[in-house]
CSV table of C-alpha atoms in Angstrom, one decimal:
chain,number,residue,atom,x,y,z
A,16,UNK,CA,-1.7,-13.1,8.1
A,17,UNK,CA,-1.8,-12.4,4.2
A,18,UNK,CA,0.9,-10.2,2.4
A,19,UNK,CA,0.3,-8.1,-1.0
A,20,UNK,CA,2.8,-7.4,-2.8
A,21,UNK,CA,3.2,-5.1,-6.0
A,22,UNK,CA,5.9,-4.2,-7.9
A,23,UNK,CA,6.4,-1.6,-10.4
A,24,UNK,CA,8.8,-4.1,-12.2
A,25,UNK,CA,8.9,-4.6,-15.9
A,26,UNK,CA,12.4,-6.7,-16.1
A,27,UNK,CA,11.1,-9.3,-13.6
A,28,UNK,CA,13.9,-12.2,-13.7
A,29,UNK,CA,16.8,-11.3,-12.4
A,30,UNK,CA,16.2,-7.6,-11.4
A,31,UNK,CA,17.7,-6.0,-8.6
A,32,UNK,CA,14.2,-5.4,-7.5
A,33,UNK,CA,12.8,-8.9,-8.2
A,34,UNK,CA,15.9,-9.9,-5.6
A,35,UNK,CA,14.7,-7.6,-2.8
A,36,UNK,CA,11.1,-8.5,-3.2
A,37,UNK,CA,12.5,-12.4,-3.0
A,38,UNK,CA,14.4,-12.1,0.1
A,39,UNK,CA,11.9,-9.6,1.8
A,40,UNK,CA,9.4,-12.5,1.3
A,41,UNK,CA,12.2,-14.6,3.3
A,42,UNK,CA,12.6,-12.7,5.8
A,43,UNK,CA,8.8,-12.2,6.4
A,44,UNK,CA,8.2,-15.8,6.8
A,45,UNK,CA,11.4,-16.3,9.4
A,46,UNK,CA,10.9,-13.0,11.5
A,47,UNK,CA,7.4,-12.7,12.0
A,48,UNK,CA,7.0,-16.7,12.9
A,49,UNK,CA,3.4,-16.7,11.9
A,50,UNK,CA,1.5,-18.9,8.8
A,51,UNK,CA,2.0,-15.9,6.3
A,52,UNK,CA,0.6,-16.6,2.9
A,53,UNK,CA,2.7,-14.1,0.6
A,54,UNK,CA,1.0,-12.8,-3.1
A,55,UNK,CA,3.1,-10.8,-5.6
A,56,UNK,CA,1.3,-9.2,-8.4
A,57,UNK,CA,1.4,-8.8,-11.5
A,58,UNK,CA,2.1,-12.4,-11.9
A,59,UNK,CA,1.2,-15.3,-14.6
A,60,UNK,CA,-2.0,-15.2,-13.7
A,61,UNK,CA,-3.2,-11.5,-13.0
A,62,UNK,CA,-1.0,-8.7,-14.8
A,63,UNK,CA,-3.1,-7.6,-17.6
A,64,UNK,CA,-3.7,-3.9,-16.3
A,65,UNK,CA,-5.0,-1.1,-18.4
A,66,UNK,CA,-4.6,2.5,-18.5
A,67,UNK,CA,-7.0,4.2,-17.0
A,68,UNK,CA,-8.8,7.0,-19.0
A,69,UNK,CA,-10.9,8.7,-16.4
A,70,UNK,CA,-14.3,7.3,-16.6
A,71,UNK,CA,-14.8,7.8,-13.3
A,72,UNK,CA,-17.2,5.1,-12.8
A,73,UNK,CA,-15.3,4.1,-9.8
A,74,UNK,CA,-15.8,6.9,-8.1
A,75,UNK,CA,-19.8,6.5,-7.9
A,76,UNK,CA,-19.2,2.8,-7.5
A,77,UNK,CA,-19.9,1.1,-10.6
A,78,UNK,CA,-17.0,-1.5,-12.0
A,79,UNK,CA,-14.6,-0.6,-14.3
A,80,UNK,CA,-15.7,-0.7,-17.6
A,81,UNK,CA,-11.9,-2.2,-18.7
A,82,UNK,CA,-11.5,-5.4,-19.1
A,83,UNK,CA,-8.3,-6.3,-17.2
A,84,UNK,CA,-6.8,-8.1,-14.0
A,85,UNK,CA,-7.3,-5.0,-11.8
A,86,UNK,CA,-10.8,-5.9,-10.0
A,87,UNK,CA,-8.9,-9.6,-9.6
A,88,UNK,CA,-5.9,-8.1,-7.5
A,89,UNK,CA,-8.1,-5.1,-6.0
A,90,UNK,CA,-9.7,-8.8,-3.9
A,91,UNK,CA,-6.3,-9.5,-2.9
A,92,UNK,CA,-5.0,-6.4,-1.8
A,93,UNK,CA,-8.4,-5.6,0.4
A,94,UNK,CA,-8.2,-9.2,1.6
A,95,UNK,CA,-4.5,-8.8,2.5
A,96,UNK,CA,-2.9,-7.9,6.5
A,97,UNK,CA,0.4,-6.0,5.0
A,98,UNK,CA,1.0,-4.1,1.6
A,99,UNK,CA,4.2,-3.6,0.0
A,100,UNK,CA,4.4,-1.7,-2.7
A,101,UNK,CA,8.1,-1.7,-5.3
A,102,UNK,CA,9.2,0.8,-7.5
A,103,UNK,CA,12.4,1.5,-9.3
A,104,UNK,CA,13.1,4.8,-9.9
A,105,UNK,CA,12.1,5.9,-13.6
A,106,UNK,CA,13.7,9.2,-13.8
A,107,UNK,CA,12.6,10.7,-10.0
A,108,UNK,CA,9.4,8.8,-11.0
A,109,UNK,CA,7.8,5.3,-10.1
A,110,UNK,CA,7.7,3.3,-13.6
A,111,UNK,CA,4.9,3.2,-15.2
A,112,UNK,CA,3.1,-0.1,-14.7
A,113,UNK,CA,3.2,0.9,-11.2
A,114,UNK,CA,1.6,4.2,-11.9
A,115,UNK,CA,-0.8,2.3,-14.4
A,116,UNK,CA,-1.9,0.4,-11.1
A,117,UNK,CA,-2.2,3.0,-8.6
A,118,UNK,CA,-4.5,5.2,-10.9
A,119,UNK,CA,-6.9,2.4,-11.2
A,120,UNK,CA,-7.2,2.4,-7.0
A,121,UNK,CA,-7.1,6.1,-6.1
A,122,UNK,CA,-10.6,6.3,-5.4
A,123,UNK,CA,-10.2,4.2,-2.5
A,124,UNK,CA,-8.2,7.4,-0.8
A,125,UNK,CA,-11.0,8.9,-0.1
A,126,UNK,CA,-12.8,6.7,2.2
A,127,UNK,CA,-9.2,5.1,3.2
A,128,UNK,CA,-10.2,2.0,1.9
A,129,UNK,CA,-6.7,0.1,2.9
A,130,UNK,CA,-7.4,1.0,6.5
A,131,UNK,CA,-6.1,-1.5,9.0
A,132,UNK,CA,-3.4,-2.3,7.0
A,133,UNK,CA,0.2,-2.2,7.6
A,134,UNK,CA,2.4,-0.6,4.5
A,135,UNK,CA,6.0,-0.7,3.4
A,136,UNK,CA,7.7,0.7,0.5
A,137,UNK,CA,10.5,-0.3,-1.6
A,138,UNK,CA,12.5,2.1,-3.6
A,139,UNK,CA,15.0,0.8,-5.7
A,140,UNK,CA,17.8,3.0,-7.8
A,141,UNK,CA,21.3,3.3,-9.1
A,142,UNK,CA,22.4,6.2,-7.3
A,143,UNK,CA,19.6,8.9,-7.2
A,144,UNK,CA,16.4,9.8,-7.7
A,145,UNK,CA,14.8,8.1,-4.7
A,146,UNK,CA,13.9,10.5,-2.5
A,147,UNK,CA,10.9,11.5,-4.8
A,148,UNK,CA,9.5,8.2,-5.5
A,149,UNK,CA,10.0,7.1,-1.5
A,150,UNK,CA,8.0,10.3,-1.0
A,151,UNK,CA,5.3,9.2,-3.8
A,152,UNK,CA,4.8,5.4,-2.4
A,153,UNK,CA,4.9,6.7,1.3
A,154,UNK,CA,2.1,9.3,0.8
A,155,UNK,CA,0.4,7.2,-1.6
A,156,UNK,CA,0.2,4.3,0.8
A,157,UNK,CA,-1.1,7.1,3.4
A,158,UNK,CA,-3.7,8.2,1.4
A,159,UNK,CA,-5.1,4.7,0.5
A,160,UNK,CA,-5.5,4.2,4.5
A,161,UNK,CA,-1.9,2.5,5.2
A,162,UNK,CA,0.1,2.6,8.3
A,163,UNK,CA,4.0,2.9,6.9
A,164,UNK,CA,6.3,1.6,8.9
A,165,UNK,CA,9.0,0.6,6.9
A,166,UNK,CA,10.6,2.6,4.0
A,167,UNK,CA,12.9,0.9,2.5
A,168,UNK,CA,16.1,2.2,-0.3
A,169,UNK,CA,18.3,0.2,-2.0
A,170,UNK,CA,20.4,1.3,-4.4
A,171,UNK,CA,22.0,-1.0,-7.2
A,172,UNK,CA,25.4,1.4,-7.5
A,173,UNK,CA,26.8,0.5,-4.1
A,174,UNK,CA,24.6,-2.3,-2.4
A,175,UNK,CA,25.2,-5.9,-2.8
A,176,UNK,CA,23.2,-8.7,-1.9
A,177,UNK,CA,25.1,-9.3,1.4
A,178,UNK,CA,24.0,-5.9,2.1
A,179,UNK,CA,20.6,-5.9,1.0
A,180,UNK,CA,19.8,-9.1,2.9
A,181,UNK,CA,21.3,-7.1,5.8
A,182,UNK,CA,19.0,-4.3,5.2
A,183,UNK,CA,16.3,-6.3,4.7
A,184,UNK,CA,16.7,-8.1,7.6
A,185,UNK,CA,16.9,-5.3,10.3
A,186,UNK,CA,13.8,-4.0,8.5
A,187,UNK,CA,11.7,-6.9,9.3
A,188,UNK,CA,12.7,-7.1,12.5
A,189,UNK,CA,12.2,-3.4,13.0
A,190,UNK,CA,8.1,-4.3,11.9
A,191,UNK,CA,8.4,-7.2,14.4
A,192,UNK,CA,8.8,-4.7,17.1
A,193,UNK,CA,6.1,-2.2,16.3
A,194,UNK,CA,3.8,-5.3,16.2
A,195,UNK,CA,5.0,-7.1,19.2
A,196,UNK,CA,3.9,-3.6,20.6
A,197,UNK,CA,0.9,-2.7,19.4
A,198,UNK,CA,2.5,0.5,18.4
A,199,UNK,CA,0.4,2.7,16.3
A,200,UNK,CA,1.8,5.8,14.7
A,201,UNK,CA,-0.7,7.9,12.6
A,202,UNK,CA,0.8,10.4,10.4
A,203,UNK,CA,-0.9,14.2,11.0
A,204,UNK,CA,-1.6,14.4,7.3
A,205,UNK,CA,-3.6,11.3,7.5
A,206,UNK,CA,-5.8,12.4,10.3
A,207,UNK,CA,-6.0,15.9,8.3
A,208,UNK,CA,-7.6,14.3,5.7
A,209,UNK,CA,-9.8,12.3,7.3
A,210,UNK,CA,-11.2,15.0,9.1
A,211,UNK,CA,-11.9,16.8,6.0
A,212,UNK,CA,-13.7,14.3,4.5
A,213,UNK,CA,-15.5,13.9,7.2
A,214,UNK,CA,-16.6,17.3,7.4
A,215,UNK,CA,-17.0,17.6,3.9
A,216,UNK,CA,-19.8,14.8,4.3
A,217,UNK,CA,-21.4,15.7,7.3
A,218,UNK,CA,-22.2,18.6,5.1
A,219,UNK,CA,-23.4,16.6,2.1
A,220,UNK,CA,-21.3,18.6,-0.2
A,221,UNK,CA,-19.2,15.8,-1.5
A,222,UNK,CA,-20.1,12.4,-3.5
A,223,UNK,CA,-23.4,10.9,-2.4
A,224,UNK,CA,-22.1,7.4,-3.0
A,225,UNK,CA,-19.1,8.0,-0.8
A,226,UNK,CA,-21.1,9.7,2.1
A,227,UNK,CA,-22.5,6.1,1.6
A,228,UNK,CA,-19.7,4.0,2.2
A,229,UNK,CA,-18.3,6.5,5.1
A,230,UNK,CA,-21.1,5.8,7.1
A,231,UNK,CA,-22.1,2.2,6.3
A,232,UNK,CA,-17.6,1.5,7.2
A,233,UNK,CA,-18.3,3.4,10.6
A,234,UNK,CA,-15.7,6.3,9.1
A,235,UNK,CA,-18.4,9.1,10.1
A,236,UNK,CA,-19.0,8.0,13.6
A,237,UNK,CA,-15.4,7.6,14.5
A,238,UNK,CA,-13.6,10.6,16.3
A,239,UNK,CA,-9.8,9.9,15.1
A,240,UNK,CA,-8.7,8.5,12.1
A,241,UNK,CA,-6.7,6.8,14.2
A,242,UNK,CA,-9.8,5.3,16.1
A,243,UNK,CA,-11.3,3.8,13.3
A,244,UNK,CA,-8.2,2.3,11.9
A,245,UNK,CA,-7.8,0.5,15.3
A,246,UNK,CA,-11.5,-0.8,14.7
A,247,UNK,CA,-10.3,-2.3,10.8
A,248,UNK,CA,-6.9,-3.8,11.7
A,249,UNK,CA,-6.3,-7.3,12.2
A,250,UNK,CA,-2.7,-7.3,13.4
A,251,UNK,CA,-3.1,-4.5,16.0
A,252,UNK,CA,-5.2,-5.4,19.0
């Protein structure tokens, strides 16, 4: 089982957030008993990532014409079982290497390119300002083809590392659970969308390249979103 994770963090030592990641990586590798390999991007050796200025190559399927780390970790995070994705709250916003990031992927929502996959966010404050980021990461991880099980908010004002580890802890154990039983929970908003699409290119009206992809994926011939993300996953059985 493989484990992406990406954090929105620009102070990386010693950060709250840098803690959490650290001991949800832990908990990961005692709870869930299996041979996990755990990636955390940006790191040394991918975390150059660009603004992007809406080329929109990616969106007919041509590479990025910015020369960066992004097509690097976009090979991770398709290769990867679970997604995390960790924001501190900039504001009521996620920060913005983490927007920087998401911006460079958000063509993948339309043919739910992270399908399969299991997601969890991390939302990290002093006080307040969470609840729109949690919103943001949730629906973002939707979008992209995620199943969220797990959102998780810390905040730095009252929650100490005995707590954290606490919260972290019960959360893992929580995702144990739902994969011990096979327990699949697709939001209505995600099967919404996928209908849509779908409709929108059994009609041909939207982006040939996409039509493309949704059927060579198997996207148009399955019935239920949730259907076809049973068909991509390789945790749920």
């Amino acid at each position: 089982m493989k484990v992406f994770i990406y954090t929105g963090n620009v102070k990386r030592e010693g950060s709250f957030l840098q803690y959490t990641v650290s001991q949800i990586s832990q908990e990961i590798l005692q709870i869930l008993g299996e041979e996990i390999a755990i990636s955390t991007y940006p790191n040394g050796k991918y975390g150059k990532i660009d603004y992007c200025d809406g080329c929109a190559l990616c969106f007919y399927g041509e590479v990025c014409h910015l020369d960066d780390d992004v097509e690097a970790i976009k090979k991770e995070l398709e290769n990867s079982d679970i997604v995390i994705f960790a924001s501190p709250v900039y504001s009521h916003a996620v920060s913005g290497s983490f927007k920087s990031f998401i911006d460079r992927i958000t063509h993948w929502a339309h043919y739910f390119n992270l399908a399969g996959k299991i997601g969890i966010t991390i939302t990290v404050c002093n006080s307040n300002g969470y609840e729109d980021v949690q919103k943001y990461l949730a629906s973002t991880m939707m979008s992209l083809g995620c199943y969220v099980t797990n959102e998780i908010v810390l905040k730095t004002a009252i929650h100490s590392k005995p707590i954290v580890n606490s919260v972290v802890r019960g959360e893992i154990r929580k995702l144990k659970r739902i994969i011990d039983q096979n327990k699949i929970l697709i939001d209505d908003l995600q099967e919404e969308a996928f209908q849509n699409y779908k409709d929108l290119h059994l009609a041909s009206a939207g982006i040939p390249f996409e039509k493309v992809i949704w059927i060579e994926t198997g996207l148009m011939e399955s019935k239920t979103y949730k259907d076809y993300f049973k068909k991509k996953s390789r945790i749920f059985k």
